[in-house]
Coordinates of C-alpha atoms and ligand atoms in Angstrom, one line a residue:
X1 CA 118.6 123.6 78.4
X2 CA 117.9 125.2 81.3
X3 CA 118.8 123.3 84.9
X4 CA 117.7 124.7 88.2
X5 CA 120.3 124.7 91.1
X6 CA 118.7 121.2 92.2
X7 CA 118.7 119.9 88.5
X8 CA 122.2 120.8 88.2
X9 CA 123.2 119.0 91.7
X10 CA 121.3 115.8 90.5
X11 CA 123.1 115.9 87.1
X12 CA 126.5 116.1 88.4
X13 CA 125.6 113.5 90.8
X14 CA 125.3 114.6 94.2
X15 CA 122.0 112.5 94.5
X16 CA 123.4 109.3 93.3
X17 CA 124.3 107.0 90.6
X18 CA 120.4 106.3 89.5
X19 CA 119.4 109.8 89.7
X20 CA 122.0 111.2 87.3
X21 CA 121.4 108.9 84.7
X22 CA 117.7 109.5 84.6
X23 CA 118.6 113.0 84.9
X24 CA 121.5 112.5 81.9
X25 CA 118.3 110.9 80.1
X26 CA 115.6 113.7 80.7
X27 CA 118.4 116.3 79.3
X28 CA 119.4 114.8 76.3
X29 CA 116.2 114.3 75.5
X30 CA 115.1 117.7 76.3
X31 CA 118.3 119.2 74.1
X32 CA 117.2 116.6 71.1
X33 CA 113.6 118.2 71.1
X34 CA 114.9 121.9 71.8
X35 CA 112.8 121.8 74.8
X36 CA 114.2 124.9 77.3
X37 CA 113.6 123.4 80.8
X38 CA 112.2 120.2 82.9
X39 CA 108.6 120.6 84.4
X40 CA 107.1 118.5 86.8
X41 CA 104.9 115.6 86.4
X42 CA 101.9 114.2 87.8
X43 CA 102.2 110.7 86.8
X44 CA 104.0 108.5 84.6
X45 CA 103.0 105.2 83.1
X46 CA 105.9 102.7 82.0
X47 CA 106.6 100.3 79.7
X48 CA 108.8 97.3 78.3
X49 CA 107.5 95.2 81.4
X50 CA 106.9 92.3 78.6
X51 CA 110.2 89.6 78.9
X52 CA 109.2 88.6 75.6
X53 CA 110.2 92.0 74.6
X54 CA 112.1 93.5 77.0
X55 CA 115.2 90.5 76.9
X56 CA 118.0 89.9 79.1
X57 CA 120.0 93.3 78.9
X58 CA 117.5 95.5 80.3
X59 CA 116.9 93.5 83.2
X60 CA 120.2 94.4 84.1
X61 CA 119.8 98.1 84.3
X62 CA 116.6 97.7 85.8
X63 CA 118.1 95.7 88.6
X64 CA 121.5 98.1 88.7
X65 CA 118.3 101.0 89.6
X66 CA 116.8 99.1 91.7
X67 CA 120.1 98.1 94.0
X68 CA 120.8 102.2 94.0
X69 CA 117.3 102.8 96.0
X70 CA 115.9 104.5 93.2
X71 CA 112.3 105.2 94.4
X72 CA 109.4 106.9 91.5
X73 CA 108.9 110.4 92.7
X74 CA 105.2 110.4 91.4
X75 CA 102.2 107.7 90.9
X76 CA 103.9 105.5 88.0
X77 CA 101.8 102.3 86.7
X78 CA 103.2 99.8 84.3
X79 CA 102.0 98.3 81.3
X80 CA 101.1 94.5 80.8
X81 CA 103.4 91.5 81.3
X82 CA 103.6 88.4 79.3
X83 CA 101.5 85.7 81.4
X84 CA 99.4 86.1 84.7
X85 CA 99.8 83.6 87.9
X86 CA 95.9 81.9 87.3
X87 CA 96.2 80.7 84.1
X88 CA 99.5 81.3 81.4
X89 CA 101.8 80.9 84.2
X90 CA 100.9 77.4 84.6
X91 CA 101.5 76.5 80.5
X92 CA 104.6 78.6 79.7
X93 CA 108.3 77.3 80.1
X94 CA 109.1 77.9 84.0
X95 CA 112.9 79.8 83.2
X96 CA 110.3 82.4 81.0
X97 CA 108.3 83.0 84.5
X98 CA 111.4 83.5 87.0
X99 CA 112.5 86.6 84.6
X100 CA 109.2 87.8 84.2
X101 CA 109.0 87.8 87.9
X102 CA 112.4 89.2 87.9
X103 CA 111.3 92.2 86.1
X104 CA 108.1 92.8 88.1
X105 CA 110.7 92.3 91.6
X106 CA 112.5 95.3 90.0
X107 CA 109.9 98.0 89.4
X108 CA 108.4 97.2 92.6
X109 CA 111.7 97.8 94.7
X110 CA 111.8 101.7 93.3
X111 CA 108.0 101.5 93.8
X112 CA 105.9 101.3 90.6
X113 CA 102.2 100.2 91.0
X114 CA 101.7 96.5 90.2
X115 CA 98.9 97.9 87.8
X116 CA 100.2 95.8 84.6
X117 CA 97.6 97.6 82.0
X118 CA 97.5 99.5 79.4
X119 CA 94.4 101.2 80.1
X120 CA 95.9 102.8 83.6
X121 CA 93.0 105.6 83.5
X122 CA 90.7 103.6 84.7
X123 CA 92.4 103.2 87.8
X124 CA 93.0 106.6 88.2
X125 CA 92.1 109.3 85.3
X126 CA 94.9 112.1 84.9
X127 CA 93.8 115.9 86.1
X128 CA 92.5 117.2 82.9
X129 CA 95.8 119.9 82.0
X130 CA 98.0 118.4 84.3
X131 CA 101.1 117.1 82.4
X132 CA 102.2 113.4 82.7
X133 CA 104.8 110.9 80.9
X134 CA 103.1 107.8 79.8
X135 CA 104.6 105.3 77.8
X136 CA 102.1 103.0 75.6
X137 CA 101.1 104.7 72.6
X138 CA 97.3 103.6 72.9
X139 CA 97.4 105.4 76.3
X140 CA 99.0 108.7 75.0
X141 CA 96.6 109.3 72.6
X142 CA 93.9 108.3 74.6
X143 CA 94.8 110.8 77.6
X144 CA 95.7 113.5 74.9
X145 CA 92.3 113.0 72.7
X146 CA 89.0 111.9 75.5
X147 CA 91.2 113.0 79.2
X148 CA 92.4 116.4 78.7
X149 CA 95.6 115.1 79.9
X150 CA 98.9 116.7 78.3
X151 CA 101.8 113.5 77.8
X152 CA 104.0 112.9 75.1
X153 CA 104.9 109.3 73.9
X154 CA 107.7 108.2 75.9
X155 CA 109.8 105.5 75.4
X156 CA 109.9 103.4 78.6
X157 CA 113.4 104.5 79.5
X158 CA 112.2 108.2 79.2
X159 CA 108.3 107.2 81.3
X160 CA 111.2 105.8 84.0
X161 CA 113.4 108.6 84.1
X162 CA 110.6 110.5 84.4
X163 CA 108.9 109.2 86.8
X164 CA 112.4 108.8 89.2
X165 CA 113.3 112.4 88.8
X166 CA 109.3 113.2 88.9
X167 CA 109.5 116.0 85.7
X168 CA 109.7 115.8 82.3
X169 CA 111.7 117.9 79.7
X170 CA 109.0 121.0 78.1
X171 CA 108.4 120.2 74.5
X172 CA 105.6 118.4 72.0
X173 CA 102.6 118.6 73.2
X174 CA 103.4 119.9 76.7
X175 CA 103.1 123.4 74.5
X176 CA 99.5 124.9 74.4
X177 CA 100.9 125.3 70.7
X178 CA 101.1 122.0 69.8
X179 CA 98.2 120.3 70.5
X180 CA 95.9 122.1 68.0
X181 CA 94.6 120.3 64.9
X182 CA 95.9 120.7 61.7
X183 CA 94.2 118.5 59.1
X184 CA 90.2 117.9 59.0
X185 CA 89.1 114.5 58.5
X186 CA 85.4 113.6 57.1
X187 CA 84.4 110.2 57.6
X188 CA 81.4 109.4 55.2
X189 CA 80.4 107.0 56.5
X190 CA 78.5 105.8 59.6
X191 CA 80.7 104.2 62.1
X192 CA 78.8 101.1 63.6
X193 CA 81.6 99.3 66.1
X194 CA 84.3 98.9 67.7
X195 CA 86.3 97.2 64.8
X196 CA 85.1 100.4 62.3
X197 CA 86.4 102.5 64.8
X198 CA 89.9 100.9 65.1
X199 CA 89.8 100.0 61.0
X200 CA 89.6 104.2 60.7
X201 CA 92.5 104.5 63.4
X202 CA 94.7 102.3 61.4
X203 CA 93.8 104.3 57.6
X204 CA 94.5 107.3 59.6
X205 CA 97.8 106.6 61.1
X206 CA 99.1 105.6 58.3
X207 CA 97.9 109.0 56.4
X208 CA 98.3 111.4 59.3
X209 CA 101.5 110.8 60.2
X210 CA 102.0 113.2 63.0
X211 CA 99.8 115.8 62.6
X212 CA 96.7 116.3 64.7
X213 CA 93.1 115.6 63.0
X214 CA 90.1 117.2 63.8
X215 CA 87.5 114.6 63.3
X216 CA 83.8 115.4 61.6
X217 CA 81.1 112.8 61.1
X218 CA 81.1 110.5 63.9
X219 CA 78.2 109.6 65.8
X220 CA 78.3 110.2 69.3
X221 CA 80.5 108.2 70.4
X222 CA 81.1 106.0 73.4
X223 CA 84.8 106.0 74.9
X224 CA 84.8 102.2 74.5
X225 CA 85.0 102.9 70.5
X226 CA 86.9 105.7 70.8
X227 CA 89.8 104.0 72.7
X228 CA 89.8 101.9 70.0
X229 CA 90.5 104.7 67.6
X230 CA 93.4 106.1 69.5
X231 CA 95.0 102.8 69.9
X232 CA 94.8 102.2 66.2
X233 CA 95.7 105.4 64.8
X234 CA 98.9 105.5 67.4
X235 CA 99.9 102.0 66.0
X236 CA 100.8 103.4 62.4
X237 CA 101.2 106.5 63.1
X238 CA 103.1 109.4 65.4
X239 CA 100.0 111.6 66.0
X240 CA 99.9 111.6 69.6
X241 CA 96.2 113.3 69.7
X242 CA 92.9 113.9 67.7
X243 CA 90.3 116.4 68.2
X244 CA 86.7 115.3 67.9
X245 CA 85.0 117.6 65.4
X246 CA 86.6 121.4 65.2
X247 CA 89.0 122.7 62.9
X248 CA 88.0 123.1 59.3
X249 CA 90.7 125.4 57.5
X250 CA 93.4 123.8 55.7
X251 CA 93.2 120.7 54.0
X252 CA 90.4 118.1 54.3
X253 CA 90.7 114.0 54.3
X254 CA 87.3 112.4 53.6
X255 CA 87.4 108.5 54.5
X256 CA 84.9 106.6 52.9
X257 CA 83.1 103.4 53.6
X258 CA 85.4 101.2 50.6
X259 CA 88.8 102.5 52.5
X260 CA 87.4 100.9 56.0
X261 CA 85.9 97.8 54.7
X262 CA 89.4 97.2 52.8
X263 CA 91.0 98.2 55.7
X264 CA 89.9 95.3 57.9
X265 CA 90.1 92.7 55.0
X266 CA 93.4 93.4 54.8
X267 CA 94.1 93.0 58.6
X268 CA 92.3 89.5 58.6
X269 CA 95.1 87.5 57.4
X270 CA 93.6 83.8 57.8
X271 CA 92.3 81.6 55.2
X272 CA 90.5 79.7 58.0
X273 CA 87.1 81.2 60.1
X274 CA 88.0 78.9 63.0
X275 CA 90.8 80.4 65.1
X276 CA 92.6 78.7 68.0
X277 CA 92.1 81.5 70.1
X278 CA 89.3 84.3 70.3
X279 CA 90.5 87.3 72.3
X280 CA 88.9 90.9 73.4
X281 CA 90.4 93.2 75.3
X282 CA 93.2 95.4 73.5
X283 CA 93.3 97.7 74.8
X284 CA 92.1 96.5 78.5
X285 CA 88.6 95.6 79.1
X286 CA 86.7 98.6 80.5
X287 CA 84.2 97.2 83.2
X288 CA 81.3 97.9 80.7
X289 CA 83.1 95.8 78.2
X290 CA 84.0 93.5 80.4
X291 CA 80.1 93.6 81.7
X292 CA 78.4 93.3 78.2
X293 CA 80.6 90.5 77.1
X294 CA 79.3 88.8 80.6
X295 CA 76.1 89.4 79.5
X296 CA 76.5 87.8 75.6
X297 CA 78.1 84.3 77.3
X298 CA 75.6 83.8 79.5
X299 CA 74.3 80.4 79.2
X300 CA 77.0 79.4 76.7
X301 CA 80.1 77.4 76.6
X302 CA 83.4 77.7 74.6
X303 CA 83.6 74.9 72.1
X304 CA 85.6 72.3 72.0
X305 CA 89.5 73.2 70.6
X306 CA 88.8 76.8 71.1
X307 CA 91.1 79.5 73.5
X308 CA 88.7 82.7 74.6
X309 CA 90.8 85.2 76.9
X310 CA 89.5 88.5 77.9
X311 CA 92.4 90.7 79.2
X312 CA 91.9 93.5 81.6
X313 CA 93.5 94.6 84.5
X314 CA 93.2 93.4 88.2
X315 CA 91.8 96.8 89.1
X316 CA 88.7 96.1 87.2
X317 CA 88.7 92.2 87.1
X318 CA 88.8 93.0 91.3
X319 CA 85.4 95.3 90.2
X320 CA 83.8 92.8 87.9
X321 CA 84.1 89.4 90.2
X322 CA 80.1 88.3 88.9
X323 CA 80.8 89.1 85.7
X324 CA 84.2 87.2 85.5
X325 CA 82.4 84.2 87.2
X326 CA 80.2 84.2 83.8
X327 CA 82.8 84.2 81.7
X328 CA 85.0 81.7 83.2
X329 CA 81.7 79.5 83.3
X330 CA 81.3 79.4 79.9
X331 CA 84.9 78.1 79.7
X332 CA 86.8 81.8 78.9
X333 CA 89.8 83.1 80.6
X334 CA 89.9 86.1 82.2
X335 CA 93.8 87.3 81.9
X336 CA 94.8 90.6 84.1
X337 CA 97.7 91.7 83.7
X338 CA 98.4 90.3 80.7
X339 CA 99.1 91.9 76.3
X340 CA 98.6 88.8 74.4
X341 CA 101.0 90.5 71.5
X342 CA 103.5 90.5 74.3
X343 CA 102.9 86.9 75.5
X344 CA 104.5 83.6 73.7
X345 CA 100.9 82.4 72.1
X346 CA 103.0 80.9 69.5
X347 CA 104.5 78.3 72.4
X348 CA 100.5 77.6 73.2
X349 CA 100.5 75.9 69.3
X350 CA 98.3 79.4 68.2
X351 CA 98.1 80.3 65.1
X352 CA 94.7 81.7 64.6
X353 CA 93.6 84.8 66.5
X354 CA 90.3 86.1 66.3
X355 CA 89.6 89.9 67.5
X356 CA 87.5 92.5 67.5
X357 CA 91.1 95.1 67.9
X358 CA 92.5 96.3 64.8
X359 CA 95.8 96.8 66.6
X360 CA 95.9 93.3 67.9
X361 CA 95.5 92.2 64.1
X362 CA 97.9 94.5 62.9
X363 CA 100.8 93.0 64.9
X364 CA 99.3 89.5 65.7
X365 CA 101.2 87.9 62.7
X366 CA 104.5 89.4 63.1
X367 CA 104.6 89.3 67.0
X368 CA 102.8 86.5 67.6
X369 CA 103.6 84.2 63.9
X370 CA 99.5 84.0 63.8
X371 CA 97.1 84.4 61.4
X372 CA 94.5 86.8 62.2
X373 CA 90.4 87.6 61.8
X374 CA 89.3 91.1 62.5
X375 CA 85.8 91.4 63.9
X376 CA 83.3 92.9 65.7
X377 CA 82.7 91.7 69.4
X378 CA 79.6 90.1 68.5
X379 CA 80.8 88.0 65.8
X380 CA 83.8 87.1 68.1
X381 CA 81.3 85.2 70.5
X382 CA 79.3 83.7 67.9
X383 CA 82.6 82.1 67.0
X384 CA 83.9 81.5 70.4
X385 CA 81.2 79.7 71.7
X386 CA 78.2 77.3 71.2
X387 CA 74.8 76.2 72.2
Ligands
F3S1 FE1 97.4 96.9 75.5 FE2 98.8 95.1 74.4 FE3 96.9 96.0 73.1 S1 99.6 96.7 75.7 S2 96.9 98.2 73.7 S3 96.7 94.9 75.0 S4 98.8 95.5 72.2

């Protein structure tokens, strides 16, 4: 791979201990992926913030960064944590909260944004073109597919390196030539919500496997249902992009209405209809979401035994203060900040989840030990609540 004189200097450690391991990192990934030289970044978007995931011996090299003045050379947000201050905080073991905090200390020291989402385009939407390194599949697709944005999935030691050296190594879908469909999927069937959409993300994934589809035969669609998609489709699969409409040489996929309806019976796990908790927003609430779910609770109340969390991130929980005042009225939680897969539900005796996000439901009983009901948003409420 090709180094620059500066490269070079960083690699063989003129610049410090911190740089030349994120630099070690960039170039062994670039030589793994044939990629012929670094280019620079505009962003980067991190992940493995999560204790629950992340464990102790990360922490350490996070901490061994930190102490060498590493500072991000770009913007860099990071994905959710496990709790947030207002509410999980305050019913999770305390030891789990000083290393979460302990984490967070960390990132902020070499100067990550506090942004904790996975939806970190609504806080600032990537240059359409410009080329990033996010980690959080959900995000990489989306930026890919609806942004314009060119990012390949990073792991979160890669998004760091990344970010601290401010380039990333030239290969995937950084090349022009790799981002062009190559398989045309027909959906025969008329999409109607956000749980379809996400149903068809999950079938796909799990068909595509990392080529790019070009999409036919969905109704105009709003970004809300289409983030759903992406986040779905990245969760069984290695496509890191889809094209809306486009190619139709080569071969052809036609998903039909049996393969989506299956699709979601299989992801609703429980026996029971009455879950413990009733959560919306994986990915992040957008602040329409956030505003139409404001609008269904009005004048309602949570029953009696029931969770209802809405996650989102501060950024737009800041933007939505009414609408989070109507919620938390009616007895829900708004969480920013937080991934409920990556938080210890099954210490808050869950073991029901109710959601309208196919990828929540595909992991909820393996990360969380929960059963799980996959359903539109609508149907979530009429569960959640009473009266
Ligand atoms: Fe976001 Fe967690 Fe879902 S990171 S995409 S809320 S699984």
């Amino acid at each position: 791979m090709f180094l620059t004189k500066e490269e070079e200097r960083i690699y063989d450690g003129e610049r410090g201990w911190a740089n030349q391991t994120c630099m070690k990192i960039l170039v062994r990934l670039g030589e793994l992926f044939d990629a012929e030289k670094l280019i620079p970044i505009d962003s980067a978007h991190v992940s493995g913030v999560s204790y629950k995931t992340l464990g102790d011996a990360p922490i350490q090299f996070l901490r061994a960064l930190a102490d060498a003045d590493a500072k991000v050379q770009v913007r860099t947000t990071l994905n959710p944590q496990s709790m947030d201050s207002r509410y999980l905080a305050g019913k999770l073991p305390e030891h789990l909260k000083e290393q979460q905090l302990n984490i967070l200390e960390q990132f902020e020291k070499m100067g990550l944004t506090k942004s904790l989402t996975c939806t970190p385009y609504y806080l600032h939407s990537p240059r359409k073109g410009s080329h990033n390194a996010w980690a959080e599949s959900s995000a990489v697709v989306y930026a890919n597919s609806i942004l314009g944005a060119w990012t390949n999935r990073e792991g979160g030691p890669s998004a760091l390196s990344a970010a601290l050296i401010g380039k990333t190594p030239d290969y995937g879908i950084h090349r022009a030539k790799n981002r062009t469909a190559n398989v045309t999927v027909e959906v025969e069937m008329d999409i109607q919500n956000e749980t379809e959409y996400g149903a068809l993300g999950i079938l796909l994934g799990r068909i595509l496997g990392d080529r790019i589809p070009a999409i036919e035969g969905l109704p105009a669609n709003s970004r809300d249902m289409l983030k759903q998609l992406c986040a779905a489709m990245a969760t069984t699969g290695m496509t890191n992009m889809l094209r809306l409409g486009g190619t139709k040489e080569g071969e052809k996929i036609s998903i039909e209405s049996k393969q989506i309806k299956e699709t979601i019976e299989e992801l609703s796990t429980a026996s029971t209809r009455q879950p413990d908790l009733v959560f919306l927003g994986c990915p992040h609430c957008s602040l329409n979401e956030i505003e139409r779910i404001a609008q269904l609770v009005e004048g309602k109340n949570v029953k009696n035994g029931t969770e209802f969390w809405v996650c989102t991130s501060c950024h737009i929980r800041e933007k939505a203060i009414d609408q989070v005042r109507m919620i938390e009225k009616a007895g829900g939680h708004v969480l920013d900040g937080v991934c409920t897969i990556v938080s210890w539900t099954e210490k808050l005796q869950i073991k029901t989840i109710m959601t309208n996000s196919a990828k929540t439901a595909y992991y909820a009983p393996t990360l969380n030990k929960a059963e799980t009901i996959l359903a539109q948003l609508e149907d979530c409420l009429k569960t959640a609540l009473q009266g």
